[in-house]
């Protein structure tokens, strides 16, 4: 999506390209992984800008479809005094909404990552998306998921729960934020969150909590870390960066504890900048 994020001067906004799964893709690519992005864009100049940005970040565009006469979605971020963000969306006609309306061939991948926002905005193609996940798993691809629940994207919490229940058994790695899942599932603790995913069959569960702690569970293994506090300028993309840091570390053979450390370090860097995507040189320092 196109992103309008607050600039350093009050009242001004900086145009960019971002979005939850895109942010994670960028940071995975910066970690040296081979990344491709699956989406649908228009044939306008803004869609061209998004494609150029993907290529600049080393993200493969071979899975991107172009839709004649369409334009990408846009969102604006405003921040309160604590750096907490508030989102304003214009994406009802974005071409990505019909991405799974027709069956798509399963890409050749070792890991497929998506979010609850993916589910919400493409839910007209639900059956095709579930079929795609099943085909990927049958090929040995691991499925990673962040519920990233946004109530305004769903007709009701019941609708969101029902779709999530159909997805969770297909997931190998879950990366929920506790606050999101408290809203979605009416739970209140890390253990309840873990149990929800474990009962659905998810093997690796990473729960991000509001007190800067994160816990990772994989079978009998468990790790917990509390991030050092930093002065947050803008929390946009913090969870997306965390997910990228964690997944990149695990894909490179890191332990749960080391993966949490890498995830928290990257997220801590990101929140000290405006916008979800920070300058490349700062994203790679000490991570």
XYZ file of N, CA and C in Angstrom:
861
model
N 0.836 -1.192 0.000
C 0.000 0.000 0.000
C 0.871 1.242 0.000
N 0.260 2.359 -0.415
C 0.916 3.643 -0.260
C 0.741 4.090 1.183
N 1.803 4.614 1.769
C 1.780 5.051 3.160
C 2.054 6.546 3.241
N 1.241 7.244 4.025
C 1.489 8.644 4.344
C 1.799 8.706 5.832
N 3.070 8.886 6.160
C 3.518 8.896 7.555
C 3.959 10.296 7.946
N 3.773 10.633 9.205
C 4.148 11.954 9.697
C 5.631 12.204 9.476
N 5.952 13.381 8.958
C 7.337 13.794 8.804
C 7.796 14.470 10.087
N 9.064 14.841 10.140
C 9.593 15.454 11.360
C 8.988 16.825 11.622
N 8.549 17.513 10.563
C 7.917 18.822 10.734
C 6.411 18.647 10.887
N 5.819 19.192 11.950
C 4.379 19.004 12.192
C 3.535 19.438 10.997
N 2.516 18.651 10.689
C 1.601 18.977 9.608
C 2.016 18.453 8.254
N 3.221 17.916 8.153
C 3.697 17.370 6.887
C 3.732 15.844 6.950
N 3.487 15.212 5.801
C 3.500 13.761 5.724
C 4.444 13.320 4.614
N 5.080 12.186 4.842
C 6.027 11.630 3.884
C 5.385 10.431 3.190
N 5.429 10.433 1.861
C 4.851 9.326 1.097
C 5.839 8.172 1.016
N 5.323 6.965 1.154
C 6.162 5.786 1.060
C 5.337 4.578 0.671
N 5.950 3.430 0.766
C 5.284 2.158 0.491
C 5.414 1.294 1.735
N 4.307 0.753 2.217
C 4.333 -0.077 3.421
C 3.066 -0.918 3.480
N 2.863 -1.583 4.593
C 1.768 -2.527 4.784
C 2.310 -3.688 5.589
N 1.506 -4.311 6.414
C 2.065 -5.222 7.415
C 2.934 -6.331 6.827
N 2.428 -7.081 5.863
C 3.233 -8.160 5.295
C 4.364 -7.621 4.422
N 4.145 -6.471 3.790
C 5.216 -5.862 2.998
C 6.370 -5.449 3.904
N 6.053 -4.862 5.062
C 7.105 -4.465 5.996
C 7.950 -5.670 6.399
N 7.283 -6.767 6.716
C 8.006 -7.979 7.092
C 8.854 -8.481 5.930
N 8.309 -8.426 4.722
C 9.066 -8.866 3.547
C 10.330 -8.038 3.361
N 10.227 -6.732 3.556
C 11.393 -5.859 3.409
C 12.492 -6.257 4.384
N 12.135 -6.430 5.644
C 13.156 -6.744 6.642
C 13.697 -8.164 6.483
N 12.895 -9.084 5.975
C 13.418 -10.412 5.653
C 14.427 -10.334 4.514
N 14.110 -9.538 3.494
C 15.040 -9.377 2.376
C 16.328 -8.706 2.830
N 16.214 -7.722 3.712
C 17.409 -7.053 4.222
C 18.272 -7.987 5.063
N 17.655 -9.032 5.603
C 18.410 -10.030 6.365
C 19.116 -11.031 5.450
N 18.955 -10.860 4.149
C 19.654 -11.704 3.197
C 18.877 -12.897 2.693
N 17.585 -12.970 3.020
C 16.768 -14.088 2.563
C 16.216 -13.820 1.163
N 15.932 -14.889 0.452
C 15.348 -14.803 -0.889
C 13.840 -14.642 -0.726
N 13.322 -13.457 -1.025
C 11.930 -13.112 -0.736
C 11.214 -12.697 -2.019
N 10.000 -13.189 -2.192
C 9.109 -12.729 -3.261
C 7.782 -12.344 -2.628
N 7.077 -11.407 -3.255
C 5.830 -10.894 -2.689
C 4.666 -11.215 -3.612
N 3.612 -11.769 -3.030
C 2.410 -12.136 -3.778
C 1.336 -11.085 -3.532
N 0.944 -10.364 -4.579
C -0.093 -9.348 -4.437
C -0.659 -9.008 -5.808
N -1.601 -8.086 -5.823
C -2.175 -7.577 -7.068
C -2.162 -6.058 -7.007
N -1.643 -5.428 -8.054
C -1.556 -3.975 -8.147
C -2.299 -3.492 -9.386
N -2.422 -2.173 -9.500
C -3.021 -1.586 -10.682
C -1.989 -1.376 -11.777
N -2.407 -0.638 -12.813
C -1.480 -0.323 -13.900
C -1.127 1.155 -13.906
N -1.339 1.838 -12.783
C -1.075 3.268 -12.669
C 0.357 3.520 -12.214
N 0.741 4.795 -12.178
C 2.114 5.148 -11.811
C 2.423 4.819 -10.356
N 1.421 4.908 -9.470
C 1.662 4.588 -8.066
C 1.964 3.098 -7.889
N 1.249 2.264 -8.636
C 1.559 0.835 -8.604
C 2.967 0.583 -9.133
N 3.352 1.344 -10.145
C 4.714 1.249 -10.650
C 5.735 1.634 -9.600
N 5.414 2.651 -8.791
C 6.306 3.049 -7.700
C 6.469 1.920 -6.686
N 5.362 1.227 -6.389
C 5.429 0.113 -5.444
C 6.322 -1.002 -5.988
N 6.171 -1.315 -7.264
C 7.018 -2.341 -7.876
C 8.488 -1.946 -7.836
N 8.767 -0.688 -8.123
C 10.158 -0.227 -8.079
C 10.719 -0.347 -6.671
N 9.895 -0.017 -5.680
C 10.362 -0.112 -4.298
C 10.661 -1.563 -3.924
N 9.821 -2.472 -4.368
C 10.098 -3.886 -4.115
C 11.453 -4.283 -4.687
N 11.687 -3.896 -5.922
C 12.944 -4.279 -6.574
C 14.137 -3.626 -5.885
N 13.978 -2.390 -5.451
C 15.055 -1.720 -4.724
C 15.408 -2.456 -3.439
N 14.406 -3.079 -2.827
C 14.631 -3.813 -1.580
C 15.036 -5.262 -1.824
N 15.178 -5.644 -3.081
C 15.578 -7.009 -3.380
C 14.463 -8.021 -3.241
N 13.215 -7.557 -3.322
C 12.051 -8.437 -3.227
C 11.614 -8.836 -4.633
N 11.447 -10.124 -4.863
C 11.018 -10.600 -6.168
C 9.604 -10.164 -6.492
N 9.370 -9.775 -7.734
C 8.052 -9.294 -8.162
C 7.372 -10.242 -9.144
N 7.913 -11.440 -9.300
C 7.354 -12.362 -10.284
C 5.954 -12.853 -9.906
N 5.559 -12.696 -8.650
C 4.227 -13.126 -8.211
C 3.225 -11.975 -8.163
N 3.625 -10.799 -8.615
C 2.747 -9.624 -8.592
C 1.917 -9.575 -9.867
N 0.599 -9.491 -9.724
C -0.305 -9.326 -10.858
C -0.628 -7.845 -11.035
N -0.848 -7.430 -12.283
C -1.282 -6.066 -12.582
C -2.725 -6.104 -13.075
N -3.524 -5.169 -12.599
C -4.947 -5.123 -12.923
C -5.252 -3.804 -13.634
N -5.723 -3.872 -14.861
C -5.985 -2.674 -15.657
C -7.033 -1.784 -14.996
N -6.723 -0.492 -14.945
C -7.666 0.487 -14.436
C -7.768 0.577 -12.929
N -6.964 -0.184 -12.199
C -7.041 -0.198 -10.732
C -5.904 0.620 -10.123
N -6.092 0.997 -8.865
C -5.085 1.746 -8.113
C -4.897 1.101 -6.748
N -3.699 1.188 -6.198
C -3.451 0.543 -4.902
C -4.132 1.288 -3.760
N -4.232 0.610 -2.616
C -4.782 1.240 -1.427
C -3.805 2.239 -0.823
N -4.332 3.065 0.082
C -3.528 4.095 0.748
C -3.930 4.150 2.211
N -2.941 4.408 3.080
C -3.282 4.670 4.477
C -2.425 5.799 5.025
N -2.987 6.498 5.987
C -2.317 7.619 6.649
C -2.158 7.266 8.118
N -0.990 7.588 8.673
C -0.707 7.314 10.080
C -0.626 8.626 10.846
N -1.378 8.723 11.923
C -1.213 9.820 12.875
C -0.718 9.221 14.180
N 0.069 9.980 14.931
C 0.654 9.488 16.171
C 0.277 10.377 17.343
N 0.034 9.748 18.497
C -0.238 10.533 19.697
C 1.074 10.852 20.405
N 0.991 11.454 21.581
C 2.185 11.923 22.282
C 3.114 10.786 22.689
N 2.598 9.578 22.822
C 3.415 8.430 23.219
C 4.016 7.699 22.023
N 3.731 8.197 20.831
C 4.214 7.529 19.633
C 3.289 6.444 19.136
N 2.190 6.204 19.868
C 1.242 5.176 19.433
C 0.525 5.652 18.178
N 0.321 4.735 17.242
C -0.182 5.145 15.938
C -1.679 4.896 15.797
N -2.273 5.690 14.909
C -3.680 5.548 14.551
C -3.750 5.550 13.025
N -4.487 4.582 12.452
C -4.492 4.379 11.007
C -5.797 4.856 10.386
N -5.662 5.400 9.182
C -6.817 5.867 8.412
C -6.645 5.304 6.998
N -7.622 4.487 6.554
C -7.456 3.703 5.329
C -8.358 4.174 4.194
N -7.818 4.056 2.972
C -8.581 4.230 1.735
C -8.187 3.064 0.821
N -8.922 1.957 0.907
C -8.516 0.782 0.132
C -9.684 -0.099 -0.296
N -10.892 0.427 -0.263
C -12.050 -0.403 -0.599
C -11.994 -0.937 -2.027
N -11.356 -0.181 -2.930
C -11.297 -0.607 -4.331
C -9.917 -1.131 -4.726
N -9.051 -1.393 -3.745
C -7.702 -1.864 -4.054
C -7.754 -3.213 -4.771
N -6.955 -3.413 -5.810
C -7.023 -4.661 -6.583
C -6.656 -5.901 -5.784
N -5.901 -5.740 -4.695
C -5.523 -6.904 -3.892
C -6.739 -7.604 -3.302
N -7.849 -6.903 -3.179
C -9.033 -7.498 -2.563
C -9.547 -8.704 -3.353
N -9.261 -8.744 -4.641
C -9.714 -9.870 -5.471
C -8.583 -10.847 -5.792
N -7.486 -10.764 -5.044
C -6.301 -11.568 -5.352
C -6.605 -13.060 -5.434
N -7.428 -13.558 -4.518
C -7.702 -14.998 -4.474
C -9.085 -15.365 -5.000
N -9.710 -14.449 -5.729
C -11.032 -14.768 -6.277
C -10.970 -15.910 -7.290
N -9.808 -16.082 -7.910
C -9.570 -17.219 -8.797
C -8.414 -18.038 -8.227
N -8.412 -19.347 -8.428
C -7.316 -20.174 -7.901
C -5.967 -19.725 -8.450
N -4.960 -19.709 -7.575
C -3.599 -19.374 -7.970
C -2.705 -20.589 -7.773
N -1.727 -20.782 -8.642
C -0.788 -21.887 -8.431
C 0.069 -21.619 -7.199
N 0.392 -22.668 -6.469
C 1.217 -22.514 -5.273
C 2.648 -22.169 -5.678
N 3.209 -21.088 -5.146
C 4.588 -20.738 -5.484
C 5.572 -21.710 -4.847
N 6.765 -21.743 -5.384
C 7.832 -22.580 -4.837
C 8.466 -21.819 -3.678
N 8.198 -22.239 -2.451
C 8.678 -21.496 -1.286
C 8.941 -22.442 -0.128
N 9.883 -22.053 0.724
C 10.145 -22.804 1.944
C 9.347 -22.280 3.115
N 8.944 -21.002 3.039
C 8.131 -20.371 4.077
C 7.154 -19.422 3.406
N 5.904 -19.472 3.837
C 4.865 -18.575 3.329
C 4.311 -17.816 4.525
N 4.385 -16.485 4.464
C 3.963 -15.645 5.589
C 2.771 -14.786 5.182
N 1.758 -14.730 6.060
C 0.600 -13.873 5.812
C 0.043 -13.410 7.150
N -0.991 -12.577 7.104
C -1.530 -11.998 8.333
C -3.050 -11.990 8.319
N -3.613 -11.605 9.460
C -5.056 -11.458 9.545
C -5.587 -10.368 8.648
N -4.749 -9.399 8.320
C -5.169 -8.373 7.365
C -5.282 -8.991 5.973
N -4.363 -9.905 5.645
C -4.496 -10.660 4.398
C -5.861 -11.336 4.335
N -6.235 -12.002 5.422
C -7.526 -12.693 5.463
C -8.677 -11.724 5.269
N -8.617 -10.596 5.977
C -9.746 -9.664 5.980
C -9.984 -9.047 4.608
N -8.919 -8.606 3.955
C -9.116 -7.852 2.715
C -9.315 -8.757 1.503
N -9.015 -10.043 1.628
C -9.188 -10.958 0.488
C -10.232 -12.033 0.780
N -11.121 -11.779 1.742
C -11.983 -12.872 2.201
C -12.994 -13.341 1.156
N -13.211 -12.579 0.087
C -14.093 -13.079 -0.977
C -13.488 -14.301 -1.659
N -12.165 -14.465 -1.558
C -11.493 -15.625 -2.143
C -11.050 -16.638 -1.107
N -11.784 -16.697 -0.011
C -11.392 -17.536 1.121
C -11.092 -18.986 0.741
N -11.993 -19.637 0.038
C -11.803 -21.056 -0.275
C -10.543 -21.278 -1.098
N -10.290 -20.384 -2.040
C -9.085 -20.515 -2.861
C -7.827 -20.292 -2.032
N -7.896 -19.372 -1.072
C -6.725 -19.123 -0.229
C -6.443 -20.324 0.669
N -7.474 -20.889 1.264
C -7.282 -22.075 2.099
C -6.715 -23.229 1.277
N -7.189 -23.358 0.055
C -6.665 -24.405 -0.833
C -5.179 -24.156 -1.126
N -4.819 -22.893 -1.332
C -3.422 -22.550 -1.589
C -2.546 -22.917 -0.396
N -2.996 -22.598 0.816
C -2.226 -22.953 2.007
C -2.041 -24.464 2.106
N -3.103 -25.200 1.826
C -3.010 -26.654 1.869
C -2.020 -27.199 0.860
N -2.012 -26.635 -0.345
C -1.075 -27.080 -1.377
C 0.365 -26.761 -0.975
N 0.572 -25.594 -0.386
C 1.916 -25.225 0.050
C 2.428 -26.193 1.112
N 1.588 -26.483 2.091
C 2.009 -27.408 3.153
C 2.289 -28.800 2.589
N 1.493 -29.225 1.634
C 1.701 -30.547 1.031
C 3.051 -30.628 0.330
N 3.564 -29.485 -0.102
C 4.873 -29.439 -0.757
C 6.017 -29.289 0.238
N 5.699 -29.203 1.522
C 6.735 -29.055 2.536
C 7.022 -27.627 2.938
N 6.238 -26.690 2.443
C 6.412 -25.286 2.809
C 5.847 -25.052 4.207
N 6.560 -24.295 5.034
C 6.065 -23.933 6.358
C 5.220 -22.668 6.244
N 4.166 -22.602 7.039
C 3.231 -21.482 7.005
C 3.370 -20.687 8.294
N 3.620 -19.381 8.173
C 3.744 -18.493 9.332
C 2.649 -17.439 9.275
N 2.100 -17.110 10.453
C 0.897 -16.269 10.502
C 0.915 -15.343 11.709
N 0.578 -14.083 11.470
C 0.329 -13.106 12.533
C -1.134 -12.694 12.428
N -1.914 -12.929 13.465
C -3.357 -12.644 13.405
C -3.651 -11.176 13.147
N -2.843 -10.271 13.682
C -2.930 -8.832 13.378
C -4.386 -8.381 13.251
N -5.174 -8.666 14.266
C -6.618 -8.417 14.214
C -6.930 -6.929 14.222
N -7.685 -6.494 13.218
C -8.149 -5.116 13.112
C -9.670 -5.155 12.975
N -10.405 -4.857 14.048
C -11.870 -5.012 14.034
C -12.562 -4.296 12.889
N -12.018 -3.126 12.480
C -12.695 -2.339 11.449
C -12.674 -3.009 10.081
N -11.856 -4.031 9.910
C -11.765 -4.726 8.624
C -12.754 -5.877 8.498
N -13.444 -6.195 9.591
C -14.356 -7.334 9.598
C -15.782 -6.876 9.844
N -16.738 -7.644 9.345
C -18.146 -7.337 9.601
C -18.504 -7.570 11.060
N -17.845 -8.531 11.688
C -18.105 -8.852 13.088
C -16.946 -9.670 13.630
N -16.819 -9.718 14.958
C -15.788 -10.558 15.562
C -16.074 -12.029 15.284
N -17.348 -12.391 15.187
C -17.700 -13.782 14.878
C -17.172 -14.185 13.503
N -17.270 -13.279 12.536
C -16.755 -13.565 11.197
C -15.243 -13.767 11.236
N -14.545 -12.889 11.960
C -13.093 -13.000 12.063
C -12.688 -14.300 12.750
N -13.382 -14.658 13.806
C -13.062 -15.902 14.510
C -13.269 -17.121 13.610
N -14.358 -17.117 12.883
C -14.681 -18.271 12.047
C -13.622 -18.480 10.974
N -13.173 -17.389 10.345
C -12.137 -17.516 9.319
C -10.817 -17.942 9.956
N -10.473 -17.352 11.096
C -9.235 -17.729 11.768
C -9.241 -19.203 12.164
N -10.372 -19.701 12.614
C -10.440 -21.117 12.999
C -10.151 -22.038 11.811
N -10.504 -21.606 10.628
C -10.243 -22.428 9.446
C -8.783 -22.358 9.010
N -8.090 -21.296 9.410
C -6.704 -21.090 9.002
C -5.708 -21.725 9.970
N -5.973 -21.634 11.264
C -4.980 -22.028 12.263
C -4.472 -23.460 12.112
N -5.310 -24.437 11.767
C -4.770 -25.791 11.605
C -3.761 -25.923 10.470
N -3.688 -24.932 9.602
C -2.758 -24.959 8.478
C -1.454 -24.232 8.784
N -1.321 -23.685 9.990
C -0.165 -22.854 10.333
C 0.875 -23.636 11.132
N 2.139 -23.430 10.790
C 3.252 -24.033 11.519
C 3.825 -23.088 12.564
N 3.797 -21.793 12.265
C 4.346 -20.778 13.167
C 3.310 -19.680 13.337
N 2.998 -19.342 14.578
C 2.086 -18.237 14.868
C 2.848 -17.157 15.613
N 2.607 -15.901 15.234
C 3.316 -14.765 15.827
C 2.322 -13.704 16.302
N 1.375 -14.056 17.160
C 0.336 -13.097 17.547
C 0.837 -12.036 18.524
N 0.178 -10.888 18.485
C 0.313 -9.876 19.529
C -0.810 -10.115 20.527
N -0.465 -10.198 21.807
C -1.455 -10.566 22.810
C -2.642 -9.613 22.810
N -2.385 -8.310 22.677
C -3.485 -7.342 22.698
C -4.476 -7.598 21.567
N -3.971 -7.954 20.393
C -4.858 -8.260 19.265
C -5.714 -9.486 19.560
N -5.069 -10.525 20.077
C -5.808 -11.762 20.311
C -6.733 -11.681 21.517
N -6.446 -10.778 22.445
C -7.403 -10.535 23.531
C -8.721 -10.021 22.962
N -8.633 -9.146 21.971
C -9.839 -8.636 21.319
C -10.521 -9.703 20.474
N -9.722 -10.460 19.757
C -10.280 -11.441 18.830
C -10.899 -12.636 19.550
N -10.209 -13.127 20.571
C -10.613 -14.395 21.192
C -11.148 -14.250 22.609
N -11.178 -13.041 23.135
C -11.646 -12.816 24.504
C -10.809 -13.616 25.507
N -9.491 -13.515 25.355
C -8.555 -14.129 26.290
C -7.770 -13.015 26.967
N -6.930 -13.360 27.960
C -6.239 -12.293 28.685
C -4.802 -12.619 29.056
N -4.327 -13.827 28.795
C -2.986 -14.204 29.224
C -2.198 -14.837 28.086
N -0.874 -14.809 28.250
C 0.001 -15.459 27.278
C -0.293 -16.953 27.208
N -0.520 -17.565 28.355
C -0.765 -19.009 28.367
C -2.054 -19.368 27.631
N -3.075 -18.536 27.788
C -4.325 -18.792 27.066
C -4.120 -18.636 25.568
N -3.315 -17.653 25.199
C -3.018 -17.436 23.778
C -2.248 -18.626 23.219
N -1.246 -19.056 23.956
C -0.478 -20.225 23.512
C -1.384 -21.441 23.350
N -2.246 -21.678 24.330
C -3.114 -22.855 24.293
C -4.033 -22.834 23.082
N -4.516 -21.651 22.727
C -5.427 -21.534 21.589
C -4.760 -22.035 20.310
N -3.514 -21.599 20.083
C -2.808 -22.009 18.869
C -2.344 -23.457 18.955
N -1.862 -23.859 20.121
C -1.402 -25.238 20.281
C -2.545 -26.219 20.065
N -3.709 -25.898 20.585
C -4.867 -26.779 20.410
C -5.267 -26.901 18.939
N -4.966 -25.861 18.150
C -5.278 -25.904 16.716
C -4.223 -26.659 15.922
N -3.091 -26.985 16.577
C -2.054 -27.754 15.914
C -0.827 -26.969 15.502
N -0.754 -25.684 15.855
C 0.415 -24.873 15.515
C 1.594 -25.300 16.379
N 2.726 -25.591 15.753
C 3.863 -26.144 16.476
C 4.770 -25.133 17.138
N 4.846 -23.924 16.594
C 5.734 -22.889 17.142
C 4.921 -21.621 17.331
N 4.929 -21.105 18.551
C 4.055 -19.983 18.902
C 4.890 -18.906 19.572
N 4.801 -17.694 19.067
C 5.537 -16.556 19.615
C 4.527 -15.483 19.975
N 4.451 -15.135 21.254
C 3.457 -14.176 21.725
C 4.155 -12.884 22.128
N 3.737 -11.791 21.510
C 4.273 -10.466 21.807
C 3.328 -9.772 22.791
N 3.838 -9.362 23.952
C 3.003 -8.766 24.991
C 3.286 -7.276 25.128
N 2.366 -6.561 25.782
C 2.446 -5.104 25.862
C 3.543 -4.614 26.794
N 4.050 -5.459 27.685
C 5.075 -5.032 28.644
C 6.488 -5.228 28.108
N 6.638 -5.279 26.796
C 7.913 -5.449 26.099
C 8.467 -6.863 26.214
N 7.689 -7.786 26.760
C 8.144 -9.165 26.810
C 7.594 -9.945 25.625
N 8.334 -10.969 25.268
C 7.886 -11.902 24.236
C 8.260 -13.301 24.691
N 7.387 -14.243 24.390
C 7.648 -15.634 24.736
C 7.496 -16.496 23.492
N 8.387 -17.461 23.367
C 8.346 -18.394 22.243
C 8.232 -19.816 22.772
N 7.381 -20.585 22.132
C 7.141 -21.973 22.514
C 7.266 -22.846 21.269
N 7.992 -23.949 21.396
C 8.102 -24.922 20.304
C 8.237 -26.298 20.931
N 7.130 -27.025 21.010
C 7.155 -28.307 21.699
C 7.538 -28.106 23.156
N 8.559 -28.824 23.640
C 8.986 -28.657 25.032
C 9.861 -27.430 25.262
N 10.262 -26.772 24.193
C 11.167 -25.627 24.312
C 10.394 -24.355 24.625
N 11.012 -23.494 25.441
C 10.384 -22.230 25.817
C 11.470 -21.187 26.027
N 11.217 -19.982 25.559
C 12.120 -18.857 25.796
C 11.292 -17.623 26.095
N 11.830 -16.764 26.934
C 11.155 -15.510 27.279
C 12.198 -14.418 27.409
N 11.910 -13.277 26.815
C 12.822 -12.140 26.905
C 12.018 -10.859 27.062
N 12.595 -9.917 27.812
C 12.013 -8.584 27.921
C 12.940 -7.611 27.220
N 12.399 -6.851 26.296
C 13.211 -5.898 25.539
C 13.566 -4.698 26.404
N 14.734 -4.139 26.172
C 15.113 -2.905 26.857
C 14.243 -1.767 26.343
N 13.750 -0.911 27.228
C 12.898 0.192 26.766
C 13.685 1.203 25.943
N 13.050 1.749 24.924
C 13.634 2.808 24.108
C 12.601 3.913 23.962
N 13.038 5.079 23.546
C 12.111 6.179 23.306
C 11.453 5.952 21.951
N 10.172 5.635 21.969
C 9.453 5.329 20.731
C 8.939 6.603 20.085
N 9.351 6.824 18.850
C 8.863 7.953 18.078
C 7.606 7.572 17.304
N 7.558 6.334 16.818
C 6.438 5.857 15.998
C 6.453 4.332 16.050
N 5.401 3.737 16.586
C 5.368 2.273 16.731
C 4.868 1.547 15.480
N 4.613 2.288 14.414
C 4.179 1.652 13.167
C 5.215 0.630 12.698
N 4.772 -0.566 12.414
C 5.658 -1.580 11.866
C 6.501 -2.314 12.888
N 6.332 -2.013 14.181
C 7.161 -2.671 15.193
C 6.933 -4.179 15.197
N 5.669 -4.591 15.200
C 5.375 -6.023 15.195
C 5.806 -6.702 13.911
N 5.680 -5.998 12.795
C 6.104 -6.553 11.506
C 7.612 -6.782 11.495
N 8.358 -5.807 12.034
C 9.809 -5.946 12.110
C 10.195 -7.072 13.066
N 9.502 -7.142 14.198
C 9.745 -8.236 15.145
C 9.588 -9.579 14.440
N 8.501 -9.740 13.713
C 8.255 -11.007 13.017
C 9.372 -11.333 12.039
N 9.825 -10.316 11.308
C 10.909 -10.540 10.349
C 12.192 -10.939 11.058
N 12.516 -10.229 12.142
C 13.724 -10.560 12.886
C 13.692 -11.976 13.431
N 12.527 -12.354 13.941
C 12.392 -13.700 14.504
C 12.487 -14.764 13.412
N 11.720 -14.596 12.352
C 11.701 -15.604 11.288
C 13.061 -15.734 10.612
N 13.716 -14.606 10.360
C 15.034 -14.658 9.725
C 16.020 -15.421 10.601
N 15.982 -15.143 11.895
C 16.893 -15.831 12.809
C 16.613 -17.330 12.848
N 15.350 -17.694 12.929
C 15.004 -19.118 12.986
C 15.355 -19.833 11.678
N 15.121 -19.168 10.557
C 15.468 -19.774 9.272
C 16.972 -19.980 9.133
N 17.736 -19.174 9.867
C 19.190 -19.308 9.854
C 19.704 -20.181 10.993
N 18.797 -20.895 11.677
C 19.209 -21.876 12.672
C 19.321 -21.388 14.096
N 18.850 -20.184 14.400
C 18.962 -19.636 15.752
C 18.033 -20.355 16.724
N 18.410 -20.342 17.995
C 17.556 -20.868 19.051
C 16.374 -19.934 19.271
N 15.386 -20.382 20.041
C 14.249 -19.518 20.357
C 14.718 -18.241 21.037
N 15.629 -18.368 22.003
C 16.091 -17.197 22.748
C 16.831 -16.224 21.843
N 17.715 -16.730 21.018
C 18.457 -15.846 20.116
C 17.533 -15.210 19.078
N 16.515 -15.940 18.652
C 15.562 -15.372 17.693
C 14.755 -14.250 18.334
N 14.354 -14.424 19.597
C 13.658 -13.343 20.300
C 14.555 -12.125 20.445
N 15.818 -12.348 20.748
C 16.752 -11.228 20.895
C 16.871 -10.450 19.585
N 17.012 -11.158 18.483
C 17.119 -10.497 17.178
C 15.839 -9.753 16.837
N 14.702 -10.358 17.143
C 13.413 -9.739 16.843
C 13.221 -8.453 17.631
N 13.532 -8.489 18.918
C 13.350 -7.305 19.756
C 14.328 -6.198 19.386
N 15.535 -6.565 18.995
C 16.512 -5.551 18.598
C 16.059 -4.806 17.350
N 15.550 -5.537 16.369
C 15.089 -4.882 15.147
C 13.866 -4.015 15.422
N 12.917 -4.529 16.189
C 11.721 -3.749 16.509
C 12.078 -2.485 17.280
N 13.038 -2.582 18.203
C 13.447 -1.416 18.985
C 14.062 -0.340 18.103
N 14.758 -0.744 17.067
C 15.322 0.225 16.130
C 14.227 0.892 15.310
N 13.280 0.105 14.838
C 12.229 0.620 13.957
C 11.373 1.679 14.644
N 11.055 1.501 15.922
C 10.156 2.447 16.596
C 10.810 3.796 16.853
N 12.091 3.921 16.594
C 12.769 5.201 16.788
C 12.772 6.054 15.518
N 12.012 5.624 14.515
C 11.891 6.345 13.250
C 10.422 6.559 12.926
N 10.151 7.554 12.096
C 8.805 7.726 11.557
C 8.590 6.729 10.428
N 7.419 6.087 10.418
C 7.081 5.160 9.348
C 7.544 3.744 9.634
N 7.016 2.820 8.849
C 7.269 1.397 9.093
C 8.600 0.912 8.538
N 9.095 1.543 7.473
C 10.336 1.122 6.827
C 11.408 2.160 7.121
N 12.454 1.754 7.806
C 13.497 2.693 8.195
C 14.645 2.640 7.192
N 15.568 3.621 7.233
C 16.706 3.593 6.315
C 17.465 2.273 6.404
N 17.896 1.795 5.269
C 18.498 0.462 5.186
C 19.697 0.313 6.121
N 20.571 1.302 6.182
C 21.780 1.159 6.977
C 21.481 1.012 8.464
N 20.396 1.640 8.930
C 20.048 1.555 10.342
C 19.356 0.242 10.674
N 18.730 -0.374 9.701
C 18.039 -1.647 9.939
C 19.013 -2.799 10.096
N 20.236 -2.633 9.607
C 21.176 -3.744 9.613
C 22.244 -3.614 10.685
N 22.273 -2.520 11.415
C 23.283 -2.336 12.441
C 22.979 -3.208 13.653
N 23.940 -4.018 14.049
C 23.876 -4.796 15.291
C 22.768 -5.835 15.303
N 22.206 -6.210 14.177
C 21.140 -7.218 14.185
C 21.622 -8.456 13.424
